[in-house]
Coordinates of C-alpha atoms in Angstrom, one line a residue:
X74 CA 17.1 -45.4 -31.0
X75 CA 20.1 -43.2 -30.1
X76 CA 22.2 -44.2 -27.0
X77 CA 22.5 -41.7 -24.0
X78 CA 26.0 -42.2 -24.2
X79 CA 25.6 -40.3 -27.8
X80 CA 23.7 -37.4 -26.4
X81 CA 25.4 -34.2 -26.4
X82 CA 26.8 -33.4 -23.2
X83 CA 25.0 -30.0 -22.4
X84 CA 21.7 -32.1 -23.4
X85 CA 22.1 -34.7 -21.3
X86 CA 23.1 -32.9 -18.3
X87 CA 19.9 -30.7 -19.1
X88 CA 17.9 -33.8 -18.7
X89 CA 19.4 -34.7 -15.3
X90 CA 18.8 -31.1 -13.8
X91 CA 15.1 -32.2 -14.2
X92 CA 15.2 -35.2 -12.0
X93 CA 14.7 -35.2 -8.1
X94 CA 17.2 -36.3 -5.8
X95 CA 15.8 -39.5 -5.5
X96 CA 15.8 -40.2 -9.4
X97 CA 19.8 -39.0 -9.6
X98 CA 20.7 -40.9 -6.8
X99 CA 19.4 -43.5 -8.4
X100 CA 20.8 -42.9 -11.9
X101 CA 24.5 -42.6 -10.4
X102 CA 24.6 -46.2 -10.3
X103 CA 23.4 -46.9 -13.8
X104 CA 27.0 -46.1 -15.2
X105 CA 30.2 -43.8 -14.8
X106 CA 28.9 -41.6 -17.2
X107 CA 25.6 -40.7 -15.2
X108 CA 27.8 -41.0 -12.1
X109 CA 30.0 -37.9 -13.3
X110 CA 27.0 -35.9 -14.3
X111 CA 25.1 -36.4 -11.2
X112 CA 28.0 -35.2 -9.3
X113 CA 28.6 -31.9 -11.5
X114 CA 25.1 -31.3 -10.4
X115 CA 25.3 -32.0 -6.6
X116 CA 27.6 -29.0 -6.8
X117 CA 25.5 -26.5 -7.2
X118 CA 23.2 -25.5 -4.1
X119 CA 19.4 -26.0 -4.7
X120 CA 16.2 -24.0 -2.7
X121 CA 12.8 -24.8 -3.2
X122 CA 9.5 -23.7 -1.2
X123 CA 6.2 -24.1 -1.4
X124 CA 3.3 -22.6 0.7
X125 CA 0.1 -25.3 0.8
X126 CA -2.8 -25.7 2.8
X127 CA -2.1 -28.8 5.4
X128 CA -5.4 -30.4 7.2
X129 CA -3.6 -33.7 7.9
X130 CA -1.1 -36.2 7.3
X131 CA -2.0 -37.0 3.5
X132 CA -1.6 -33.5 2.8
X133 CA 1.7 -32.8 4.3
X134 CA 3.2 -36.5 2.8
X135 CA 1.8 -34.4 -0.5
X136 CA 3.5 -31.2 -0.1
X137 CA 7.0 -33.4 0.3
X138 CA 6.6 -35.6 -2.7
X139 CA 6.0 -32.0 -4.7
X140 CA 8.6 -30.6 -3.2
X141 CA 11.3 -33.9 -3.9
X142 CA 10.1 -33.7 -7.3
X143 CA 11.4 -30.4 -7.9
X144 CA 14.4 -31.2 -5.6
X145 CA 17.6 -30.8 -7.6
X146 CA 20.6 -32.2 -5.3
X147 CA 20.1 -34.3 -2.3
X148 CA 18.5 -31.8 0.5
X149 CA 20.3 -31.4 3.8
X150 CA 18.2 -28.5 5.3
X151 CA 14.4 -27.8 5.9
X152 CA 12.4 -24.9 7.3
X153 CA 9.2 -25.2 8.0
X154 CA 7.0 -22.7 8.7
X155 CA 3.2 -23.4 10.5
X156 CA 0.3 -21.3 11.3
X157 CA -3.1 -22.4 12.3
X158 CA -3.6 -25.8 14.3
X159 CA -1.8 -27.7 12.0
X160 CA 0.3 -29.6 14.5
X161 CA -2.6 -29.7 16.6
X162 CA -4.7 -31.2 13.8
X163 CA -1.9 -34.5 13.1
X164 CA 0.3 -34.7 15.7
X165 CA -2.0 -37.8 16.9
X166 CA -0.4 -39.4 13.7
X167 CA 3.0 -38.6 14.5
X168 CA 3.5 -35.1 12.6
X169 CA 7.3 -36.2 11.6
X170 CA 6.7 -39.2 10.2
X171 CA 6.4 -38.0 6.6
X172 CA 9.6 -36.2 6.9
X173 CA 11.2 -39.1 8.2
X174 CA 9.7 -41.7 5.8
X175 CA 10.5 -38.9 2.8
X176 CA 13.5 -37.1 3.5
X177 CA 17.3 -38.2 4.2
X178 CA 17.6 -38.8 7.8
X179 CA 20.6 -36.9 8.3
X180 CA 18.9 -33.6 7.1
X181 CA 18.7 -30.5 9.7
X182 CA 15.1 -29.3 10.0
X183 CA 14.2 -26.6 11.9
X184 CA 11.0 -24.4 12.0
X185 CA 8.3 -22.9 13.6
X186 CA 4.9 -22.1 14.0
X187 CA 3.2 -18.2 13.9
X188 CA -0.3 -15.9 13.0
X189 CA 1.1 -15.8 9.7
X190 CA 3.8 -17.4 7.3
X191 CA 5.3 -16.5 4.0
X192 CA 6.1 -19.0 0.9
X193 CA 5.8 -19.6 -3.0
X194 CA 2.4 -20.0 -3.6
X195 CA 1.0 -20.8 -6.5
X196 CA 0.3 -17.2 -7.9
X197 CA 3.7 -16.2 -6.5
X198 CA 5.2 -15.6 -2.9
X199 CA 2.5 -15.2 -0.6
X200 CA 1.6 -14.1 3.0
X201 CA -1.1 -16.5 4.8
X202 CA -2.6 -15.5 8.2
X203 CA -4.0 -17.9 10.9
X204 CA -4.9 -20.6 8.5
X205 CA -4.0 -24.3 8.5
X206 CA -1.0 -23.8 6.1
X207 CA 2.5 -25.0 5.8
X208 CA 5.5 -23.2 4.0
X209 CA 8.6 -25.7 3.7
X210 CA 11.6 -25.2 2.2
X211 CA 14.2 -27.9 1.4
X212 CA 17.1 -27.0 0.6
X213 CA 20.8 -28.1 -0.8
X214 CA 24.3 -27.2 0.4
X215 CA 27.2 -28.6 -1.1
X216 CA 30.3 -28.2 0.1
X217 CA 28.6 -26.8 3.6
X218 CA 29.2 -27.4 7.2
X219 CA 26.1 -27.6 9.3
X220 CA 25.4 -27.5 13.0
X221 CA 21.8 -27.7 14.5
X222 CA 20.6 -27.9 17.9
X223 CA 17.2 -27.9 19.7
X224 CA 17.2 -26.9 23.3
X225 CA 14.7 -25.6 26.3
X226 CA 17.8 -24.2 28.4
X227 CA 19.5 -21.4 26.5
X228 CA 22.9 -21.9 28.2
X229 CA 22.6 -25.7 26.6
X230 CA 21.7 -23.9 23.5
X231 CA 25.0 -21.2 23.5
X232 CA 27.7 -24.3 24.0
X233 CA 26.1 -26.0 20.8
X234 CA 27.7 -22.8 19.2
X235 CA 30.1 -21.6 21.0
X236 CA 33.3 -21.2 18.2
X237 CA 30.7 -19.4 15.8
X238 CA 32.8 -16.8 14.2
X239 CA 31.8 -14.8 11.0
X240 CA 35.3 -14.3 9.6
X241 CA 35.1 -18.1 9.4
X242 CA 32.1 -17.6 7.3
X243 CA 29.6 -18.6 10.2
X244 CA 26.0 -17.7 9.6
X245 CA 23.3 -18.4 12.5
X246 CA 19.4 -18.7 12.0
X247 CA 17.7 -18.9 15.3
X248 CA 14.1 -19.2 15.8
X249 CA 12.7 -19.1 19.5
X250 CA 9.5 -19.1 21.4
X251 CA 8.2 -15.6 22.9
X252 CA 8.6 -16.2 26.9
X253 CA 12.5 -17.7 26.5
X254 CA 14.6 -15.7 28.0
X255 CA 17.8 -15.7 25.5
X256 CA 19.9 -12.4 27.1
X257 CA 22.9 -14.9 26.8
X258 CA 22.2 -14.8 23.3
X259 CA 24.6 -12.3 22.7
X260 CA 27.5 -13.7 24.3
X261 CA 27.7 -16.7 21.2
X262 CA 29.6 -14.2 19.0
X263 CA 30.4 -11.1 18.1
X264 CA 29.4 -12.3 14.9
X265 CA 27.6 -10.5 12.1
X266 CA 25.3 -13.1 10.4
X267 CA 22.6 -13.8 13.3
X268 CA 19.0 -13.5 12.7
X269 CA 15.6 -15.3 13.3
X270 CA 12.8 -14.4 14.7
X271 CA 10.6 -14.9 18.1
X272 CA 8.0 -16.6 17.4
X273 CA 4.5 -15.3 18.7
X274 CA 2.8 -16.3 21.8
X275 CA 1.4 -19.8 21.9
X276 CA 3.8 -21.3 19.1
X277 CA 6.1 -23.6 18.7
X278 CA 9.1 -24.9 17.8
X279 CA 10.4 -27.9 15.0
X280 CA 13.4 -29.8 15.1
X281 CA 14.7 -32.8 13.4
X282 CA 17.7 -34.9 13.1
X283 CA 17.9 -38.3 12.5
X284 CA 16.1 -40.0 15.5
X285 CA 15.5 -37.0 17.0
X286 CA 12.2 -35.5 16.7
X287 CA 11.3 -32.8 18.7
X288 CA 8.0 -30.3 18.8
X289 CA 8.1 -28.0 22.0
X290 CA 6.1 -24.5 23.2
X291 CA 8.8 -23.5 25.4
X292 CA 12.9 -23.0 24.1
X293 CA 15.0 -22.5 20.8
X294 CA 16.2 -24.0 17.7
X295 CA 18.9 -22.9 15.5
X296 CA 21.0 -24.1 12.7
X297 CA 24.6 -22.6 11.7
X298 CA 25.6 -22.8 7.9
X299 CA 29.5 -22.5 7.1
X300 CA 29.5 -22.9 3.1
X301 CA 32.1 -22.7 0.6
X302 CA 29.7 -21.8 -2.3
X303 CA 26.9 -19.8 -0.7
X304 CA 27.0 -16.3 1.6
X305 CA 23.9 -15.3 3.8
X306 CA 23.8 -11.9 3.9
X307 CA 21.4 -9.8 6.4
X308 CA 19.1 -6.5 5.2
X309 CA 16.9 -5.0 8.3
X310 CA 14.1 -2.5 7.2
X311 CA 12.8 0.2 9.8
X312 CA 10.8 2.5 8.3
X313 CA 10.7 5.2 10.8
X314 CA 9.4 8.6 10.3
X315 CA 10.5 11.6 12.0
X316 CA 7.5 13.5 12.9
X317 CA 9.4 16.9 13.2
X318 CA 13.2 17.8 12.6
X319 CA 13.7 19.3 16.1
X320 CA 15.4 17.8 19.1
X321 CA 13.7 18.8 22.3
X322 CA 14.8 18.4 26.0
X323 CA 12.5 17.2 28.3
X324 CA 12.2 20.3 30.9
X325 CA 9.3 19.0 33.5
X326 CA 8.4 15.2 34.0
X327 CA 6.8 13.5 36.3
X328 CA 7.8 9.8 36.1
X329 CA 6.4 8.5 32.9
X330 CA 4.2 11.7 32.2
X331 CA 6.3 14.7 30.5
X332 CA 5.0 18.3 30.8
X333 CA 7.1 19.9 29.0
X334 CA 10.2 20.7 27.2
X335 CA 12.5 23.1 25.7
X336 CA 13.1 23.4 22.3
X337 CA 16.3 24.4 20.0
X338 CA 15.7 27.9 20.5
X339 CA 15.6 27.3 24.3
X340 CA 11.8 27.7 24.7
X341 CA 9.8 25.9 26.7
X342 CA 6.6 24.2 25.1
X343 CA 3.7 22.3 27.5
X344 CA 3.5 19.1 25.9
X345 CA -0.3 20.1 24.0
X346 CA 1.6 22.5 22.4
X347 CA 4.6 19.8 21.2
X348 CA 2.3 17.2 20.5
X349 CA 0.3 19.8 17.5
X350 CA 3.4 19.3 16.0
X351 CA 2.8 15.3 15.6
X352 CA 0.4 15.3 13.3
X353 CA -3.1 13.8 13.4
X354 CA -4.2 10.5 15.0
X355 CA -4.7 8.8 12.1
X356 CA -1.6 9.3 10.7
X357 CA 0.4 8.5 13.3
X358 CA -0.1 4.8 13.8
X359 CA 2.6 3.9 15.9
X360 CA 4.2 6.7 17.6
X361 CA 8.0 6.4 19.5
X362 CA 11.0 8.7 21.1
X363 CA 14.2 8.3 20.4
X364 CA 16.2 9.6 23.3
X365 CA 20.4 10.2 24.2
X366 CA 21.1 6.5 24.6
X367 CA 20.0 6.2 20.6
X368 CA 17.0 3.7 22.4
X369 CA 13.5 3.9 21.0
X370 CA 10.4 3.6 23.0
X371 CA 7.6 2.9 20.5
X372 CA 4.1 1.3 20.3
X373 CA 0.9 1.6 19.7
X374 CA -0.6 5.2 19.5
X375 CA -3.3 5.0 21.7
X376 CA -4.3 8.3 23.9
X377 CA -5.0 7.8 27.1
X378 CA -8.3 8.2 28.4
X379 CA -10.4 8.6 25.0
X380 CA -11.2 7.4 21.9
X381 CA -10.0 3.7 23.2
X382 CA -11.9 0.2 21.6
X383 CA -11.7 -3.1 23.4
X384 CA -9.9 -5.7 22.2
X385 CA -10.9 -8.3 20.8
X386 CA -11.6 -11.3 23.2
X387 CA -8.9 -13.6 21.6
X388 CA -6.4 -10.8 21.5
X389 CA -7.1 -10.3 24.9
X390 CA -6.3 -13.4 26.2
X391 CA -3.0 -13.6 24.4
X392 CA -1.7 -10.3 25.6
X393 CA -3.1 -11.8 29.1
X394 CA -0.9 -14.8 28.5
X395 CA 2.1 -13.0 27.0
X396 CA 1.7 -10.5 30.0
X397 CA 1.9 -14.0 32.7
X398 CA 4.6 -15.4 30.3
X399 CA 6.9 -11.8 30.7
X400 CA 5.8 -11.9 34.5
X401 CA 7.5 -15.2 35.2
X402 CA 10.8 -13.8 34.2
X403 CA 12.6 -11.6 35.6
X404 CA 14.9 -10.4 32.8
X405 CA 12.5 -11.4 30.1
X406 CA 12.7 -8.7 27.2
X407 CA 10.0 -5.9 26.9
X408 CA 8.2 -6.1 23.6
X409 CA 6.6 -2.3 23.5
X410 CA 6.5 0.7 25.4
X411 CA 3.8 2.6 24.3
X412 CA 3.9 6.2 23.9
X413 CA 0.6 8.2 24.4
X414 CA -1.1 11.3 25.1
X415 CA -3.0 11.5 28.5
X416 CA -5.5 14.5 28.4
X417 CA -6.5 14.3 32.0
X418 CA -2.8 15.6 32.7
X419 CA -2.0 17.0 29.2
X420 CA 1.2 15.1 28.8
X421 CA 3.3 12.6 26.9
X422 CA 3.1 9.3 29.0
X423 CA 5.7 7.2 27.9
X424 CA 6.1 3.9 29.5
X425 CA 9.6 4.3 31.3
X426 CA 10.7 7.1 33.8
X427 CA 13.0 9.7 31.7
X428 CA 15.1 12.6 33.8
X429 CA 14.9 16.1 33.2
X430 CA 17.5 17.2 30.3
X431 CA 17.2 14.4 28.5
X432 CA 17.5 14.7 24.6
X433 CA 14.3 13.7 22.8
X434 CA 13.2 13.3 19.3
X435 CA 9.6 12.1 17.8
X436 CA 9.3 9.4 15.5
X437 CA 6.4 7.4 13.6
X438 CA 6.1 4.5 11.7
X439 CA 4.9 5.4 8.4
X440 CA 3.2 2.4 5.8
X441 CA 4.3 4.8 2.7
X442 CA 7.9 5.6 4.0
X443 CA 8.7 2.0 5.3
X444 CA 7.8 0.7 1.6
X445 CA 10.0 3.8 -0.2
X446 CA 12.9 2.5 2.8
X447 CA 12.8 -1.2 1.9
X448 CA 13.0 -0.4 -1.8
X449 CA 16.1 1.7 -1.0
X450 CA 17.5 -1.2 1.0
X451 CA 16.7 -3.8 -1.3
X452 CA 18.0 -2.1 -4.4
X453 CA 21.4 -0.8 -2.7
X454 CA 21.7 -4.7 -1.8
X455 CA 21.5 -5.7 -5.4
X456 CA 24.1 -3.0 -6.8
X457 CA 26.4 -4.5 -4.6
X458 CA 26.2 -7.8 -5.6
X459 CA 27.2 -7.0 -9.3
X460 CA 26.6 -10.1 -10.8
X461 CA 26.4 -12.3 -7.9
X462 CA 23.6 -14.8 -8.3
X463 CA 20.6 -14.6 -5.1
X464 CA 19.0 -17.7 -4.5
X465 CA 16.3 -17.4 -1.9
X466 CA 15.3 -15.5 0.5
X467 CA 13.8 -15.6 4.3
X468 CA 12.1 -13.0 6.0
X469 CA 11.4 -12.4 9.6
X470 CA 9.2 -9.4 9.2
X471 CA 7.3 -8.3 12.5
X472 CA 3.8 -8.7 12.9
X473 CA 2.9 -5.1 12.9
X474 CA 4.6 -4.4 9.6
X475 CA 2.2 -7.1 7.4
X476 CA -1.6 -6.3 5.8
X477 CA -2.7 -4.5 9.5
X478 CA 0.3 -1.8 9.1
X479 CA 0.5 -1.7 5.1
X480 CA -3.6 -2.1 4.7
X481 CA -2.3 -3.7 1.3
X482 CA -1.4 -7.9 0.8
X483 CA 1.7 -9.5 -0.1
X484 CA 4.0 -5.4 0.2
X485 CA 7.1 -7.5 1.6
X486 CA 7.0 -10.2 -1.1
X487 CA 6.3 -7.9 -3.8
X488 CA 9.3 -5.8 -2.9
X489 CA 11.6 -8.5 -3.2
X490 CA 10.7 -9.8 -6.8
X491 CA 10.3 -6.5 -7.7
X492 CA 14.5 -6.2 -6.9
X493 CA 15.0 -10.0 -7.3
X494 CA 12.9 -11.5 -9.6
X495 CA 11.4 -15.2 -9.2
X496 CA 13.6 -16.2 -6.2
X497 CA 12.3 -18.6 -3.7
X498 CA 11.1 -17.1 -0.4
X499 CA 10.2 -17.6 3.1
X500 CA 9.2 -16.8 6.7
X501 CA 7.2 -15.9 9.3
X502 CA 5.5 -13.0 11.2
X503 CA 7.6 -12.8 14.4
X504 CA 6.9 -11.2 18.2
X505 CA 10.3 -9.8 18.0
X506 CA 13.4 -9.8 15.4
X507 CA 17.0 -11.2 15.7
X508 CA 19.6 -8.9 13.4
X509 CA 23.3 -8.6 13.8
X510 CA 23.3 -5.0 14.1
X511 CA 20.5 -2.0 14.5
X512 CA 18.8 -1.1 11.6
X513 CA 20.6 2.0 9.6
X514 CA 20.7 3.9 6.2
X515 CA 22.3 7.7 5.9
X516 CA 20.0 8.0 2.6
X517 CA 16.7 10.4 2.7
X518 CA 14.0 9.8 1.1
X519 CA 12.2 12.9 -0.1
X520 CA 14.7 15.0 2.2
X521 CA 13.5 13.2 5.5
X522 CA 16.5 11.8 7.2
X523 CA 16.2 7.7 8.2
X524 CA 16.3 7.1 11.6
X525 CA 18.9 4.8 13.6
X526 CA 16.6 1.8 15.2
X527 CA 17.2 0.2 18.1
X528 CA 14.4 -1.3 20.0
X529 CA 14.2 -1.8 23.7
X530 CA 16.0 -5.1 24.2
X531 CA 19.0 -6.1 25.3
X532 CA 21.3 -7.5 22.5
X533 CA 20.1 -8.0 19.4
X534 CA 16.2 -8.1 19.4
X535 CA 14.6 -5.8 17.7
X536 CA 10.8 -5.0 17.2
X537 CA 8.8 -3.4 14.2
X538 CA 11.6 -4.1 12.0
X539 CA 11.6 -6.7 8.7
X540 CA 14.7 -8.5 8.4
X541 CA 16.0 -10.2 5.3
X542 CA 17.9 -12.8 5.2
X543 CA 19.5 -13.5 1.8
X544 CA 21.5 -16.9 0.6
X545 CA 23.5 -15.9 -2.8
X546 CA 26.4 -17.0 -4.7
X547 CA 30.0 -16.8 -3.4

């Protein structure tokens, strides 16, 4: 038969992109001239995901053997994404032990469990609520500095980064539980490359590194990536709606309850008469007010006094346990202020005091809009690559902006392939987002103006928003 050593180059190297890591690490000692292809290889970065269901040990040990298999380049990152009991369901069998016994022991994991997850199924990239599933990514980064740290006490967490800058080429993913209180978060940079996500109430948190295996309900993990070959780049999608073009000033309040208010023209309108203006109830499912301080105040539109359903009693007891959770900190962050209508007053009740003469304008988030804005978003990204090459993608997306909100599966995912094609993608449904900077377009769509977004939070957390995180080519 023909020697390897008589195979065309481009052939051979071919061959060896088809082996895992373990099989070219392997093959690197057979001879110099596997040695020199194995290394051309390791320069190029390698993602891959899969989303699978995980009832126990067996099957996780299974979803890492797939996932090595398909492994080109020796991984030195994992995210890990969990919803359902799954850690609940193996943890009696030590739930890191298959990524210890599989995976290099120096690689950074970090993750986290939610409701819902995103990853590449086997029909495409899919979004999986509640269920006992598992979305890991492994990924390699040549040439790449990495810095990982797991921590309960967020001041601990800040000096693990502190030097961060993003004219260095520092990027930060940061993935926390819903009750931390991470203020301070802010004061790591000003850098531009910070996201992650919050991750719902009663999750928690991943973190390996060598020895250290950790699996916590109450803190944050993070990892920072500083690579030669590949950028992370940061799209936020808002999606928000004005209701109507005008600006009014709020004329009579009382507290939270406004009256009235004055329009362009100087008139002044009761509040049943402004509120005509906002449409019907059903197609207003999230109502907000954007006032001077370019703050939004947004929630659930619910009127006050009518037309109200109880919860279920499994949503109740989480609010009741995020509500204790917010209670125990002082300067925890607010998730929602909802806006609604009180008819035994006839007012706007927003949930925050706002003086007389202060600037108002009405908002909604609309399903149809915030797919036509991410389209926008996600297309004016790719004309500015060029020809740059996107690898993989993960997405915090809130968990009011998933199959409740767009009544339709899988809207997120399909937006991205649409744009991207058959890129490798992850995530989670988050209780609050992490974005370097508020949300923003100046396009229209359809002539209606896209709103500036800034949630309610101090720094950089942001709610009802999906943010993208991109890896691409240098």
């Amino acid at each position: 038969g023909m020697n390897v050593a008589e195979l065309p180059r481009e052939v051979l190297h071919a061959i060896l992109c088809q082996c895992s890591w373990q099989t070219l690490a392997s093959a690197s000692q057979a001879c110099k001239l596997f040695l020199e292809h194995v290394r051309a290889i390791d320069e190029e970065p390698c993602f891959v995901n899969a989303v699978s269901p995980v009832e126990d040990k067996e099957d996780l040990e299974t979803l890492i053997t797939d996932l090595n298999n398909t492994m080109v380049g020796r991984p030195n990152v994992a995210l890990l994404f969990v919803s359902g009991e799954v850690y609940d369901g193996i943890k009696k069998n030590n739930f890191f032990r298959p990524f210890q016994q599989l995976l290099p022991s120096d690689m950074h994991l970090v993750g986290a469990s939610s409701v819902g997850i995103t990853g590449n199924g086997p029909y495409g990239p899919s979004e999986t609520f509640r269920r006992n599933q598992v979305s890991l990514t492994l990924i390699h980064l040549p040439k790449t500095e990495l810095r990982s740290c797991a921590s309960t006490n967020n001041t601990d967490f800040v000096n693990a980064f502190s030097g961060l800058k993003s004219e260095h080429g520092d990027s930060l993913i940061v993935l926390t539980t819903y009750d931390c209180k991470l203020n301070s978060l802010q004061n790591l940079l000003p850098m531009h490359n910070i996201v992650g996500g919050f991750a719902s109430s009663k999750s928690r948190l991943f973190y390996k590194l060598g020895k250290n295996c950790r699996s916590f309900s109450h803190g944050v993990v993070g990892i920072s990536i500083n690579s030669s070959v590949v950028m992370m780049d940061t799209i936020i999608s808002a999606g928000c709606k004005c209701i109507v073009p005008d600006e009014y000033t709020v004329s009579d309040v009382r507290g939270c309850n406004i009256l009235a208010f004055r329009n362009n023209s100087g008139n002044v309108l009761p509040a049943t008469v402004a509120f005509e203006h906002f449409g019907e109830l059903d197609n207003a499912p999230c109502l907000g007010v954007k006032i001077e301080s370019n703050e939004f105040l947004l929630g659930d539109y619910l009127p006050s006094g009518e037309n109200k359903t109880e919860p279920e009693p499994e949503a109740e007891a989480e609010a009741e346990a995020e509500a204790e959770a917010e209670a125990d900190s002082k300067d925890s962050y607010r998730m929602v202020s909802v806006v609604s209508y009180d008819f035994s007053t006839q007012s706007i009740r927003v949930n925050e005091a706002i003086p007389v003469d202060t600037k108002v304008k009405f908002f909604s988030l609309d399903p149809e809009f915030s797919q036509e804005e991410m389209a926008i978003k996600l297309g004016q990204y790719k004309a500015m690559l060029e020809a740059k090459r996107v690898l993989a993608c993960v997405v915090f997306n809130c968990t009011g902006r998933s199959l409740s909100f767009y009544r339709k599966h899988d809207v997120t995912n399909k937006n991205i392939t649409k744009v991207f094609g058959d890129i490798q993608i992850s995530g989670m449904l988050c209780g609050g987002e992490i974005s370097p900077y508020p949300a923003h377009t100046s396009d229209s769509i359809e002539g209606v103006q896209l709103e500036d977004f800034k949630c309610q939070r101090e720094g950089d957390y942001k709610a009802f928003t999906t943010v993208f995180c991109f890896f691409r080519m240098k």
